[in-house]
Amino acid sequence: MLAAGLFSVAVVAVVQLTALSVGLHADAGEASRALWYAADGLRALEQGAGAGSIGGSLETDAPAFSDHPEPGVVRRWTVATGPVEGTRAVAVRVINLRARRVGRTAEVRGAVGVEPEP
């Protein structure tokens, strides 16, 4: 009887750890997806897609400074005057609503060059 009780406790513990492991693995995938979208947004700004306009918000959706690359994923960015003339400081934040425990938010920052205005 005692052995059966100990075996039951061990089986329940293994099942709970397996469920936790599967959930964390899924969240790791979602965190990776969020980071990829953040890096992709920064790459687009580096290539000149909107880096000339100053504005945006990382907290709320702003026209021309946010998008939804797929359902459950919100990408927002800001563009500010850079530390050196001819540059812009940019930040991209991705909120992945599909992640449950970890990896809901990814953020990247950088500086990009802009074409001088004539």
XYZ file of C-alpha atoms in Angstrom:
118
model
C 0.000 0.000 0.000
C 2.828 2.384 0.904
C 4.689 1.548 -2.314
C 1.575 2.250 -4.392
C 1.184 5.643 -2.678
C 4.807 6.592 -3.317
C 4.537 5.452 -6.925
C 1.405 7.586 -7.403
C 3.142 10.679 -6.024
C 6.154 10.075 -8.282
C 3.962 9.665 -11.369
C 2.016 12.860 -10.596
C 5.287 14.786 -10.136
C 6.660 13.548 -13.455
C 3.421 14.457 -15.258
C 3.452 17.968 -13.755
C 7.088 18.512 -14.709
C 6.393 17.302 -18.231
C 3.468 19.714 -18.575
C 5.609 22.586 -17.261
C 8.412 21.672 -19.654
C 6.070 21.596 -22.662
C 4.604 24.999 -21.716
C 8.016 26.599 -21.259
C 9.198 25.124 -24.555
C 6.215 26.677 -26.340
C 6.882 30.028 -24.645
C 10.533 29.875 -25.688
C 9.363 29.507 -29.283
C 7.042 32.492 -28.884
C 9.871 34.544 -27.318
C 12.060 33.686 -30.280
C 9.289 34.739 -32.655
C 8.870 38.076 -30.825
C 12.601 38.764 -30.943
C 12.685 37.931 -34.652
C 9.862 40.423 -35.338
C 11.640 43.090 -33.262
C 14.929 42.567 -35.130
C 13.056 42.569 -38.445
C 11.433 45.906 -37.558
C 14.820 47.392 -36.669
C 16.279 46.053 -39.922
C 13.470 47.709 -41.902
C 14.130 51.026 -40.155
C 17.849 50.690 -40.872
C 17.057 50.251 -44.554
C 15.148 53.530 -44.541
C 11.545 52.373 -44.254
C 10.221 55.179 -42.045
C 13.367 56.148 -40.132
C 13.127 59.710 -41.413
C 9.887 60.462 -39.549
C 10.240 61.253 -35.853
C 7.566 59.982 -33.478
C 5.897 56.813 -32.321
C 5.259 55.170 -28.983
C 6.244 51.873 -27.427
C 3.217 51.984 -25.109
C 0.321 52.551 -27.518
C -0.381 51.991 -31.197
C 0.418 55.086 -33.241
C -0.424 55.491 -36.929
C 2.634 54.732 -39.105
C 4.572 53.533 -36.035
C 2.900 50.192 -35.285
C 1.660 47.085 -37.030
C 0.349 43.600 -36.398
C 2.569 41.186 -38.360
C 0.353 38.254 -37.366
C -2.632 37.668 -35.069
C -1.674 38.093 -31.420
C 1.530 40.023 -32.207
C 1.809 43.813 -31.869
C 4.943 45.646 -33.055
C 5.507 49.289 -32.079
C 8.480 51.536 -32.733
C 9.784 54.988 -31.964
C 12.118 57.177 -33.960
C 13.894 60.077 -32.276
C 16.727 62.447 -33.109
C 19.957 60.486 -32.983
C 23.059 61.173 -30.935
C 24.920 62.426 -34.020
C 23.712 64.624 -36.862
C 22.279 62.487 -39.651
C 21.206 59.651 -37.341
C 17.998 58.551 -35.678
C 17.655 56.607 -32.431
C 15.103 53.840 -32.932
C 13.455 51.363 -30.595
C 11.195 48.465 -31.560
C 9.013 46.610 -29.057
C 7.044 43.470 -29.859
C 4.263 42.223 -27.618
C 3.421 38.596 -28.285
C 0.069 37.885 -26.670
C 0.377 34.167 -27.410
C 3.199 33.610 -24.899
C 1.885 32.513 -21.511
C 4.679 32.610 -18.921
C 7.804 34.115 -20.474
C 8.693 35.878 -23.691
C 5.693 38.164 -23.994
C 7.800 41.212 -24.801
C 10.958 41.700 -26.860
C 12.654 45.026 -27.446
C 15.623 46.129 -29.544
C 17.231 49.559 -29.864
C 19.711 51.045 -32.265
C 20.796 54.055 -34.261
C 20.283 54.395 -37.999
C 21.636 56.825 -40.548
C 19.271 59.006 -42.560
C 19.743 60.899 -45.773
C 20.344 64.607 -45.177
C 17.569 66.856 -46.399
C 18.564 69.187 -49.257
